mmCIF file with all atom_site columns, C-alpha atoms and ligand atoms in Angstrom:
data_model
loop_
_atom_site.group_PDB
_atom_site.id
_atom_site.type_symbol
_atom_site.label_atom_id
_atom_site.label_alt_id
_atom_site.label_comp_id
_atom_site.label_asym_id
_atom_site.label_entity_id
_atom_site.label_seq_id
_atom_site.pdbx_PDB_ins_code
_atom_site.Cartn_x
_atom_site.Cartn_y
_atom_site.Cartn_z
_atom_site.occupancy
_atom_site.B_iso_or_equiv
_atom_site.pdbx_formal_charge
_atom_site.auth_seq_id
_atom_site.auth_comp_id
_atom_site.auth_asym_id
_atom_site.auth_atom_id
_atom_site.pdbx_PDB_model_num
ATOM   1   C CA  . UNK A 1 1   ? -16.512 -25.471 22.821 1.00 0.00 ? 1   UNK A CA  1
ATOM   2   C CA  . UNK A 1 2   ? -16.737 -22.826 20.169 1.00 0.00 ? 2   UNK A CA  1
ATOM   3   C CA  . UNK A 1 3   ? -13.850 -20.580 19.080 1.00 0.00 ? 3   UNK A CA  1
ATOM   4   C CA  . UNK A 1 4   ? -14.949 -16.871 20.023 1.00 0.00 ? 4   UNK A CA  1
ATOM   5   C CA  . UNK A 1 5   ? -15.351 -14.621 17.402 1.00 0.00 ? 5   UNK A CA  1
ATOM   6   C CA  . UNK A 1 6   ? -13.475 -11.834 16.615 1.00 0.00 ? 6   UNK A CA  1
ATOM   7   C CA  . UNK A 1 7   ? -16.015 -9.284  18.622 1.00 0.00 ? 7   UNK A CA  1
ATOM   8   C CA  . UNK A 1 8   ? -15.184 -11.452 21.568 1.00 0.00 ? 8   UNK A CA  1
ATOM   9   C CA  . UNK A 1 9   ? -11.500 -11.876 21.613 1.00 0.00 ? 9   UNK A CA  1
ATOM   10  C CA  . UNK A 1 10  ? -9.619  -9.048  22.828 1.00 0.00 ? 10  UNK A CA  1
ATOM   11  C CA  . UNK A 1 11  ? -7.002  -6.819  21.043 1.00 0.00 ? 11  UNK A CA  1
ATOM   12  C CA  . UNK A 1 12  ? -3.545  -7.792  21.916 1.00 0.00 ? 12  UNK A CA  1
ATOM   13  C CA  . UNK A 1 13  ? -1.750  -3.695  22.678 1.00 0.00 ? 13  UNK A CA  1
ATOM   14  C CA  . UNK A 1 14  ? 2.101   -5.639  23.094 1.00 0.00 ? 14  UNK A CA  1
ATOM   15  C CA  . UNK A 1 15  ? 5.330   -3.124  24.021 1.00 0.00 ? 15  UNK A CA  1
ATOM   16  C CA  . UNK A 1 16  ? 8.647   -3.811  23.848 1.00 0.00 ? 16  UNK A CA  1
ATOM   17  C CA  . UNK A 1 17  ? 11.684  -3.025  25.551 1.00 0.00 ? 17  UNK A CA  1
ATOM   18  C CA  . UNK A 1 18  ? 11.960  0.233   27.777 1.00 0.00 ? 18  UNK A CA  1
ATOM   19  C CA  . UNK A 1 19  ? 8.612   1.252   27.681 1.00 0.00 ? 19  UNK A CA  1
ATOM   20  C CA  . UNK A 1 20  ? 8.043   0.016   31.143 1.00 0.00 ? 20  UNK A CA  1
ATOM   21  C CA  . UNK A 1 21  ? 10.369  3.138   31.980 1.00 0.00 ? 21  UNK A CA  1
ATOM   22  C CA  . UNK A 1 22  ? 7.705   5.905   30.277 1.00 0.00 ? 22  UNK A CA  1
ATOM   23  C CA  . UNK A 1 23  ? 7.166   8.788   32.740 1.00 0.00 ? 23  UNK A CA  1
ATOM   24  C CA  . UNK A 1 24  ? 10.517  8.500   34.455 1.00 0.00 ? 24  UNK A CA  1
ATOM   25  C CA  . UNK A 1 25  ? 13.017  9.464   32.229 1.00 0.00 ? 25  UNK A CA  1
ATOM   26  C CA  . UNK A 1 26  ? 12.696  11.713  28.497 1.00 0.00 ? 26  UNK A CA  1
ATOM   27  C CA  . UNK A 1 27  ? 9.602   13.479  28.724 1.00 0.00 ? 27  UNK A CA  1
ATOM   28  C CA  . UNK A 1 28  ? 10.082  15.941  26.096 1.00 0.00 ? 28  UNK A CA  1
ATOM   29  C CA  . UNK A 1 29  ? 10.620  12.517  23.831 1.00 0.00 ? 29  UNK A CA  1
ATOM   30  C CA  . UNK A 1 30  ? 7.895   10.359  25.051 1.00 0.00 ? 30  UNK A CA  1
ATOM   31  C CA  . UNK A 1 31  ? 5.611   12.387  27.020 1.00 0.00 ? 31  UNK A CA  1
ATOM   32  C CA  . UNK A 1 32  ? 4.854   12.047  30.957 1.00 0.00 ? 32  UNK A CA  1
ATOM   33  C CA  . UNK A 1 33  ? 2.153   9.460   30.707 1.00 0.00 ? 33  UNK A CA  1
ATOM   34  C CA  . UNK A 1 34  ? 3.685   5.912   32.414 1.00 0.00 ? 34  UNK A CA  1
ATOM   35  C CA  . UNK A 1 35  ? 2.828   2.821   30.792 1.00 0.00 ? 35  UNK A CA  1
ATOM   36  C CA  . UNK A 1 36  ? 0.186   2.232   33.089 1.00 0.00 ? 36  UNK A CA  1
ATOM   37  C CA  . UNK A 1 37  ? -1.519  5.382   32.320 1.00 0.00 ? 37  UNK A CA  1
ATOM   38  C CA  . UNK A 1 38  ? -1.639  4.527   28.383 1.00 0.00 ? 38  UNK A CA  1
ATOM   39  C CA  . UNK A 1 39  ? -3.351  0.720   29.366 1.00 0.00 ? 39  UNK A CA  1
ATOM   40  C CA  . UNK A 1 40  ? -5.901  2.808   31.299 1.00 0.00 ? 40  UNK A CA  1
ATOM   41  C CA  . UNK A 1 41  ? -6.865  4.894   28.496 1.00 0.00 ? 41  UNK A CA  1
ATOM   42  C CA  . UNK A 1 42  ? -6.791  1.970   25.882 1.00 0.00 ? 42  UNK A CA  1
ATOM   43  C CA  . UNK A 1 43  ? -8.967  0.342   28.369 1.00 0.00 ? 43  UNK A CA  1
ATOM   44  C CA  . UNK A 1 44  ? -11.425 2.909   28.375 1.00 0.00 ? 44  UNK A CA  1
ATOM   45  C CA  . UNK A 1 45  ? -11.288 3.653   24.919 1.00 0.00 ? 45  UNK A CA  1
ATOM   46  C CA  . UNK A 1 46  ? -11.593 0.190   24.080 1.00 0.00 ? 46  UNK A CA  1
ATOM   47  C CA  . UNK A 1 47  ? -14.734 -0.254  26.003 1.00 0.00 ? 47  UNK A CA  1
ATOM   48  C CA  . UNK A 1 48  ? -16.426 3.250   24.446 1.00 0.00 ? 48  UNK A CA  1
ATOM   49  C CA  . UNK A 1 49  ? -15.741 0.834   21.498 1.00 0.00 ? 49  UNK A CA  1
ATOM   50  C CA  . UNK A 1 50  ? -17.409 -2.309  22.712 1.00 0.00 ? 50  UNK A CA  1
ATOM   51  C CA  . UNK A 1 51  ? -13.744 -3.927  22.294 1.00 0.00 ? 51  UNK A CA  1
ATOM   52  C CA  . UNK A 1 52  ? -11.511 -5.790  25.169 1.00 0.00 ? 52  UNK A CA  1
ATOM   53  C CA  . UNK A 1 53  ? -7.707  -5.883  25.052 1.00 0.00 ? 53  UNK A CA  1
ATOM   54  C CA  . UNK A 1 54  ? -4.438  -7.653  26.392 1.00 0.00 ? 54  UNK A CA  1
ATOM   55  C CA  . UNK A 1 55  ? -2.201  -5.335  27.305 1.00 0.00 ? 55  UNK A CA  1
ATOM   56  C CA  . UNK A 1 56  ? 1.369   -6.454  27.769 1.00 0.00 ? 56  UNK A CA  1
ATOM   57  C CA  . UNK A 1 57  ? 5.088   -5.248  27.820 1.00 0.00 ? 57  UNK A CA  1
ATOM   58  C CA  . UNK A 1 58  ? 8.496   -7.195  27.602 1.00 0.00 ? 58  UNK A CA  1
ATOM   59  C CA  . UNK A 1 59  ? 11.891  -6.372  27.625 1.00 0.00 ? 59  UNK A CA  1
ATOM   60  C CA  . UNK A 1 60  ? 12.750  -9.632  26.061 1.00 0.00 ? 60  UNK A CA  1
ATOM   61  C CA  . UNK A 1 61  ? 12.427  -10.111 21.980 1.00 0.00 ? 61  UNK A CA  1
ATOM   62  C CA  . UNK A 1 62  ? 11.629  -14.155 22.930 1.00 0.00 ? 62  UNK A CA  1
ATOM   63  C CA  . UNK A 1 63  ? 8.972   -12.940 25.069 1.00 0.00 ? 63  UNK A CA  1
ATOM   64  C CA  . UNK A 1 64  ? 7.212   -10.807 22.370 1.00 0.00 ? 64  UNK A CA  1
ATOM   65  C CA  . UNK A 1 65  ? 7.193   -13.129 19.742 1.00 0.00 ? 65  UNK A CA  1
ATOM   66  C CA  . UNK A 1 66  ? 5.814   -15.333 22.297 1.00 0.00 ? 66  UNK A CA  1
ATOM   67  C CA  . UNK A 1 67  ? 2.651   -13.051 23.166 1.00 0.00 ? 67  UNK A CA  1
ATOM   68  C CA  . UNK A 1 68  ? 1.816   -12.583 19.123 1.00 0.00 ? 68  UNK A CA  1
ATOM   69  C CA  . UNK A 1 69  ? 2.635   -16.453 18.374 1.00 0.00 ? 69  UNK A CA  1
ATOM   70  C CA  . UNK A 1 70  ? -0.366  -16.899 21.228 1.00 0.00 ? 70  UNK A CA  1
ATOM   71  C CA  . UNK A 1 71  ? -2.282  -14.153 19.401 1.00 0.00 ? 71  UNK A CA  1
ATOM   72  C CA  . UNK A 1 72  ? -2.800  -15.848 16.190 1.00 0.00 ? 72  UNK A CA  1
ATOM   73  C CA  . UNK A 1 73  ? -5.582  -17.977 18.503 1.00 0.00 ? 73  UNK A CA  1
ATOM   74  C CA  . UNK A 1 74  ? -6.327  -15.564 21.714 1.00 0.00 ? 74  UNK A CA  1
ATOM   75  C CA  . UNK A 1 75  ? -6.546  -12.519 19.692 1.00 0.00 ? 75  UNK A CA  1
ATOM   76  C CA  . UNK A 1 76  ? -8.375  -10.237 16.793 1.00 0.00 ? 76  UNK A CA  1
ATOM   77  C CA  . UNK A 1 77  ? -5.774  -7.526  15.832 1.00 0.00 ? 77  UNK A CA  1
ATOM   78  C CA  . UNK A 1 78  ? -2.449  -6.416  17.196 1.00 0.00 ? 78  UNK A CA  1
ATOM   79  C CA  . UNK A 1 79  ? -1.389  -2.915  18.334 1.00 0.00 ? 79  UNK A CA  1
ATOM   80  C CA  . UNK A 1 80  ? 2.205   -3.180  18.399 1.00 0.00 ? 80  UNK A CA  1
ATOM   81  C CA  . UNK A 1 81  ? 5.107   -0.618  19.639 1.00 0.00 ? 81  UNK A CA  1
ATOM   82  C CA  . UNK A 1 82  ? 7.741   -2.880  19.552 1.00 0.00 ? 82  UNK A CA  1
ATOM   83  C CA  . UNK A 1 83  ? 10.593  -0.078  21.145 1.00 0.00 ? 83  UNK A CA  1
ATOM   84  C CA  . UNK A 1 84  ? 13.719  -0.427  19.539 1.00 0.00 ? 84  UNK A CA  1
ATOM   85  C CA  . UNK A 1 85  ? 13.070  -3.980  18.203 1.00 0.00 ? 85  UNK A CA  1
ATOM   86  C CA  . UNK A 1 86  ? 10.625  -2.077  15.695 1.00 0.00 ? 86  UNK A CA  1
ATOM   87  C CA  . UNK A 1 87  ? 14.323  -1.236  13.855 1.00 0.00 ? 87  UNK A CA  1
ATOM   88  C CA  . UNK A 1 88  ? 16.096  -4.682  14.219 1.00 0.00 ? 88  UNK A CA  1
ATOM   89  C CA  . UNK A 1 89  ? 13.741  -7.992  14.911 1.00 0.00 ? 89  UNK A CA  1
ATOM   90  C CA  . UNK A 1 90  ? 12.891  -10.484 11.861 1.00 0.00 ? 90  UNK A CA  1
ATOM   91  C CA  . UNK A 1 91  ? 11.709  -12.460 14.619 1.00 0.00 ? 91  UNK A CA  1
ATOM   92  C CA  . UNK A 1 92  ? 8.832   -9.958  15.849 1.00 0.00 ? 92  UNK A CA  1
ATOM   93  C CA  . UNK A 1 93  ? 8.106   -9.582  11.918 1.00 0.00 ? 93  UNK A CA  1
ATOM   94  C CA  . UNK A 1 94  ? 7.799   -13.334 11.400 1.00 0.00 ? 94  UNK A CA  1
ATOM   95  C CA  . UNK A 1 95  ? 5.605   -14.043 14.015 1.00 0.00 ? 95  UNK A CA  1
ATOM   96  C CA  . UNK A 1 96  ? 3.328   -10.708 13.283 1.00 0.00 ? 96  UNK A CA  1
ATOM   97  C CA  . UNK A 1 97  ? 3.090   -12.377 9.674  1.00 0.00 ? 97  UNK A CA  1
ATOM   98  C CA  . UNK A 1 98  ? 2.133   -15.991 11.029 1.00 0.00 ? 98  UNK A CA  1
ATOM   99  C CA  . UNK A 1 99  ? -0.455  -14.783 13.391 1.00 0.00 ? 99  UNK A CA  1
ATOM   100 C CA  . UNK A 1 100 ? -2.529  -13.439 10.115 1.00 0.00 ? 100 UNK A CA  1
ATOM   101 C CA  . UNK A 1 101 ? -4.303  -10.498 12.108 1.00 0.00 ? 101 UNK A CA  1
ATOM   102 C CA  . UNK A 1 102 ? -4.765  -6.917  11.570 1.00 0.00 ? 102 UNK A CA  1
ATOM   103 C CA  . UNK A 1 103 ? -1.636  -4.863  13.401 1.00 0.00 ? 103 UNK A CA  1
ATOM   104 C CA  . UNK A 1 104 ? -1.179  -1.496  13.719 1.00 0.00 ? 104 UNK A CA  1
ATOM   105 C CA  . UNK A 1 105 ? 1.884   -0.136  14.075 1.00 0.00 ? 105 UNK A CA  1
ATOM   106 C CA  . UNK A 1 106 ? 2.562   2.955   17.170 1.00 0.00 ? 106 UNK A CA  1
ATOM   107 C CA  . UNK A 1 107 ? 5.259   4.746   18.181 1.00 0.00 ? 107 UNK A CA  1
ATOM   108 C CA  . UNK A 1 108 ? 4.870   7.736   20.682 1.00 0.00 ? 108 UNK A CA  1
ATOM   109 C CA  . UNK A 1 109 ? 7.829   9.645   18.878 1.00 0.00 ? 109 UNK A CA  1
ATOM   110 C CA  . UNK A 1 110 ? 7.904   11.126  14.942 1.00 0.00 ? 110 UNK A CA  1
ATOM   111 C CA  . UNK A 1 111 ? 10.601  8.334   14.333 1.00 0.00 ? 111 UNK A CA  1
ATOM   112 C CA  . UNK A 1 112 ? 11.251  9.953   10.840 1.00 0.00 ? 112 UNK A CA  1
ATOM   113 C CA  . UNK A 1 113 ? 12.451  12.852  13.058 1.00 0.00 ? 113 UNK A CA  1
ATOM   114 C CA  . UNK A 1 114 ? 14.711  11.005  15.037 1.00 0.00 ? 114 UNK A CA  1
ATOM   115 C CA  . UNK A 1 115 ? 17.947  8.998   13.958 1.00 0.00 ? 115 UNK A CA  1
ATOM   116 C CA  . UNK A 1 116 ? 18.416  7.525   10.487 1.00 0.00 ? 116 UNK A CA  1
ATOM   117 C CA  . UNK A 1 117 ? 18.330  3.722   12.261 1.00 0.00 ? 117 UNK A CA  1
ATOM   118 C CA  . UNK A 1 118 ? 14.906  4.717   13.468 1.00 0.00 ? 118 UNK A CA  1
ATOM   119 C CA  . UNK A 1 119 ? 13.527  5.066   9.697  1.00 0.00 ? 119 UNK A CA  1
ATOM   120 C CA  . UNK A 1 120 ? 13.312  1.808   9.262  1.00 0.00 ? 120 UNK A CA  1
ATOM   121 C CA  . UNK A 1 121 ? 10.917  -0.621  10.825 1.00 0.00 ? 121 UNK A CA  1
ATOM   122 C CA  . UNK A 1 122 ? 10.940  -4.271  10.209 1.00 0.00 ? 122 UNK A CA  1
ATOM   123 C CA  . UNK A 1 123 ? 7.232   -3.990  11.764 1.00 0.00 ? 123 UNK A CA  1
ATOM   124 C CA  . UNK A 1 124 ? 6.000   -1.727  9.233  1.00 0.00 ? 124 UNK A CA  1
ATOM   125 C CA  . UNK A 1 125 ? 6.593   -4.701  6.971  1.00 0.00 ? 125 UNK A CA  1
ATOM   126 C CA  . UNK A 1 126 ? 3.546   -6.341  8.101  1.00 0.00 ? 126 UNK A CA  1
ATOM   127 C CA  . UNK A 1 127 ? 1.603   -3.687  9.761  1.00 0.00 ? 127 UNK A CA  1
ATOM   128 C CA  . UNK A 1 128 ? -1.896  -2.460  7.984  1.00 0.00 ? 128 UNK A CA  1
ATOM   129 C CA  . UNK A 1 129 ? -1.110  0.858   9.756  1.00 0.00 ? 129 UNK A CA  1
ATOM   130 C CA  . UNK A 1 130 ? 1.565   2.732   10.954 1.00 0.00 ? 130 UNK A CA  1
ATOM   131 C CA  . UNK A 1 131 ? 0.736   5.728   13.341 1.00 0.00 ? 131 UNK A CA  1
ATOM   132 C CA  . UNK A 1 132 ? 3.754   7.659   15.049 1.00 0.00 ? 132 UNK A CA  1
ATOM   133 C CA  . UNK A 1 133 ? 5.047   11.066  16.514 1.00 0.00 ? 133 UNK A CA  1
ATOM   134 C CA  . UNK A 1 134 ? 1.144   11.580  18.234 1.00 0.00 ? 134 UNK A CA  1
ATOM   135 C CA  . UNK A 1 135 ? 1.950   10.229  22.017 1.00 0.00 ? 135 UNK A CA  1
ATOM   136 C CA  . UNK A 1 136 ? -0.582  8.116   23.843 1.00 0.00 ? 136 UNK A CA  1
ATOM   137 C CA  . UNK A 1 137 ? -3.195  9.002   21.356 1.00 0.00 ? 137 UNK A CA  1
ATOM   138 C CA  . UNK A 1 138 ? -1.519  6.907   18.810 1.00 0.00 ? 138 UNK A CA  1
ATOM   139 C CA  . UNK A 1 139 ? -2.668  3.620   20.620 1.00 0.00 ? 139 UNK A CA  1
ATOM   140 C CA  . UNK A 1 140 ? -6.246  5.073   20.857 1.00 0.00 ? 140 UNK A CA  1
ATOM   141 C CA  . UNK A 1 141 ? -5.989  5.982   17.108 1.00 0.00 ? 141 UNK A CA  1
ATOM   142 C CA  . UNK A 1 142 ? -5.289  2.021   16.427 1.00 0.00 ? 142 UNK A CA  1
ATOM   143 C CA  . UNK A 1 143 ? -8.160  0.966   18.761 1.00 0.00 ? 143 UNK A CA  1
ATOM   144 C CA  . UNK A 1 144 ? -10.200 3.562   16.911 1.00 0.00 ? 144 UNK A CA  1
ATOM   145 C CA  . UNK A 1 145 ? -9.102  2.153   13.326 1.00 0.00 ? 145 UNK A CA  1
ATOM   146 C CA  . UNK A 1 146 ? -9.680  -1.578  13.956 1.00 0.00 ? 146 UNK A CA  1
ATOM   147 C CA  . UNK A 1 147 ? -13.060 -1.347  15.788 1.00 0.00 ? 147 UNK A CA  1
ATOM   148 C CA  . UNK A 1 148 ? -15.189 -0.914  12.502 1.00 0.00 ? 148 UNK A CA  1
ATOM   149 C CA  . UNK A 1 149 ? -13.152 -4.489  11.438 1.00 0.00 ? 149 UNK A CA  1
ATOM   150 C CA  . UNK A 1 150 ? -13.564 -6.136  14.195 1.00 0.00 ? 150 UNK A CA  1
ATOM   151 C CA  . UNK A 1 151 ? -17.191 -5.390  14.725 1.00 0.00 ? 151 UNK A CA  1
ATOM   152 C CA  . UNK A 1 152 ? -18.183 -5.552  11.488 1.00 0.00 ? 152 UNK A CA  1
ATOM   153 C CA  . UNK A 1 153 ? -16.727 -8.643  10.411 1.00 0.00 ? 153 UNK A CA  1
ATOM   154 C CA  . UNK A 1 154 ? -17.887 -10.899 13.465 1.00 0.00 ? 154 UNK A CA  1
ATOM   155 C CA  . UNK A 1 155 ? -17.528 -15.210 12.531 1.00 0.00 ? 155 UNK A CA  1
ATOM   156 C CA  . UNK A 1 156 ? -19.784 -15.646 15.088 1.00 0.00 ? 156 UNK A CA  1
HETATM 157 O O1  . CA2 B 2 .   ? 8.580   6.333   19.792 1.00 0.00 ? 1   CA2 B O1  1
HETATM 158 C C1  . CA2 B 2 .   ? 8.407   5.169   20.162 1.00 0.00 ? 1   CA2 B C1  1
HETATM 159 O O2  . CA2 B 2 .   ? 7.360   4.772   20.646 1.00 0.00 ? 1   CA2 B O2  1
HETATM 160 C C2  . CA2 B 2 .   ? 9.586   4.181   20.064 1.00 0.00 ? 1   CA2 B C2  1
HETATM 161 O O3  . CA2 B 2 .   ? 9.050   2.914   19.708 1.00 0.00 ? 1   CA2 B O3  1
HETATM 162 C C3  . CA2 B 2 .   ? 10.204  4.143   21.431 1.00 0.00 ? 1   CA2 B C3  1
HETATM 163 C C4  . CA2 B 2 .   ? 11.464  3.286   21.484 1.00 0.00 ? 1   CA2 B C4  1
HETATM 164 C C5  . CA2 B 2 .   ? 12.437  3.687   20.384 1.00 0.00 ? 1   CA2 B C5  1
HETATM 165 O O4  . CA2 B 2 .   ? 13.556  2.814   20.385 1.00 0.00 ? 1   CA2 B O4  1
HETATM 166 C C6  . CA2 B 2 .   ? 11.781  3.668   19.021 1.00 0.00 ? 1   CA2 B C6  1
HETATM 167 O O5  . CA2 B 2 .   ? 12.730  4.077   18.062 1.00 0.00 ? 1   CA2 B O5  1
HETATM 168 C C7  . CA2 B 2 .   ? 10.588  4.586   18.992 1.00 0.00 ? 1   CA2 B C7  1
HETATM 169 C C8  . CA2 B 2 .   ? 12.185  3.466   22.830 1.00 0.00 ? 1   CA2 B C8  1
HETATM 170 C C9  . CA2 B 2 .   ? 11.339  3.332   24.033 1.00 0.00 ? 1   CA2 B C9  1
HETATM 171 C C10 . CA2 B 2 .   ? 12.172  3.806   25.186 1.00 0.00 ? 1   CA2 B C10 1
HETATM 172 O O6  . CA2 B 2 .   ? 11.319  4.296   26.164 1.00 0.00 ? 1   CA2 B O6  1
HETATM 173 C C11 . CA2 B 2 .   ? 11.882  5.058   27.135 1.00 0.00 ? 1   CA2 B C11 1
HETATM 174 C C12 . CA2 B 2 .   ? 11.010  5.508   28.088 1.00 0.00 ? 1   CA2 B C12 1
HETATM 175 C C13 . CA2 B 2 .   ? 11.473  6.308   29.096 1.00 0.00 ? 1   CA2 B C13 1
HETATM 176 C C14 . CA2 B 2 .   ? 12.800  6.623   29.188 1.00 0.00 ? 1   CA2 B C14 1
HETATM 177 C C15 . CA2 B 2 .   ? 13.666  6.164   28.235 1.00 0.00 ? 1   CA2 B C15 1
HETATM 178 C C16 . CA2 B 2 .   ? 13.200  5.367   27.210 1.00 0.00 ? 1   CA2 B C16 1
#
């Protein structure tokens, strides 16, 4: 069968650890919007942008660079928030540079704000983009960003 093209294969939106927790616990940090209300808005954008997307969440680094490793075939970009492994994993960097897809980089918090160890991002490293400090709109932003790619650069 043929391989879909880029247009057809959904963005992978992957978050790492603690983000399952939004909503419950430092608003004045993250916001109030759970987890689950952020997929339903990247849903919706997506679709205003004739785009699909994966939306997933681990707590485990394995797991993560498990869902980009499967990206490199299942998906066309990568929005990534990879929580506090953004400032630690070669892992998650590794496998964003062997999947060879657009990522963008979010964080819901101005991390340049925060804590020297939250300057740096390993991510970053292989990230086209890097949006932070902007909430829930940050994963919209990245939807927003890729779509003209995506669309206009269709394999068939
Ligand atoms: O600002 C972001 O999006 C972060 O990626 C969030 C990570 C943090 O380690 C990064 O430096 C910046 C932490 C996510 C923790 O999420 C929580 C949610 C609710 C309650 C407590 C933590």
């Amino acid at each position: 069968m043929a391989s879909k093209s880029a247009k057809q294969r959904p963005v992978l939106i992957v978050n790492g650890p603690n983000l399952n927790m939004l909503g419950a616990r430092q608003p004045e940090i993250y916001g109030k919007e759970t987890l689950a209300d952020i997929e339903r808005a990247c849903r919706a954008a997506a679709k205003e942008l004739g785009l699909t997307v994966d939306f997933r969440q681990s707590n485990k680094e394995g797991e993560l660079v498990d869902f980009i490793q499967a990206a490199r075939s299942a998906n066309s970009a990568i929005v990534i928030n990879a929580g506090a492994y953004t400032h630690t994993s070669v892992a998650i960097l590794d496998a964003l540079n062997v999947a060879e897809l657009p990522v963008i980089e979010v964080h819901l918090s101005n991390i340049f704000r925060r804590e020297s160890f939250r300057h740096h991002s390993y991510v970053s490293l292989a990230a086209q983009g890097v949006i932070c400090g902007l909430g829930s709109q940050g994963y919209l932003l990245a939807l927003r960003a890729l779509a003209p790619q995506l669309l206009g650069k269709s394999k068939k």
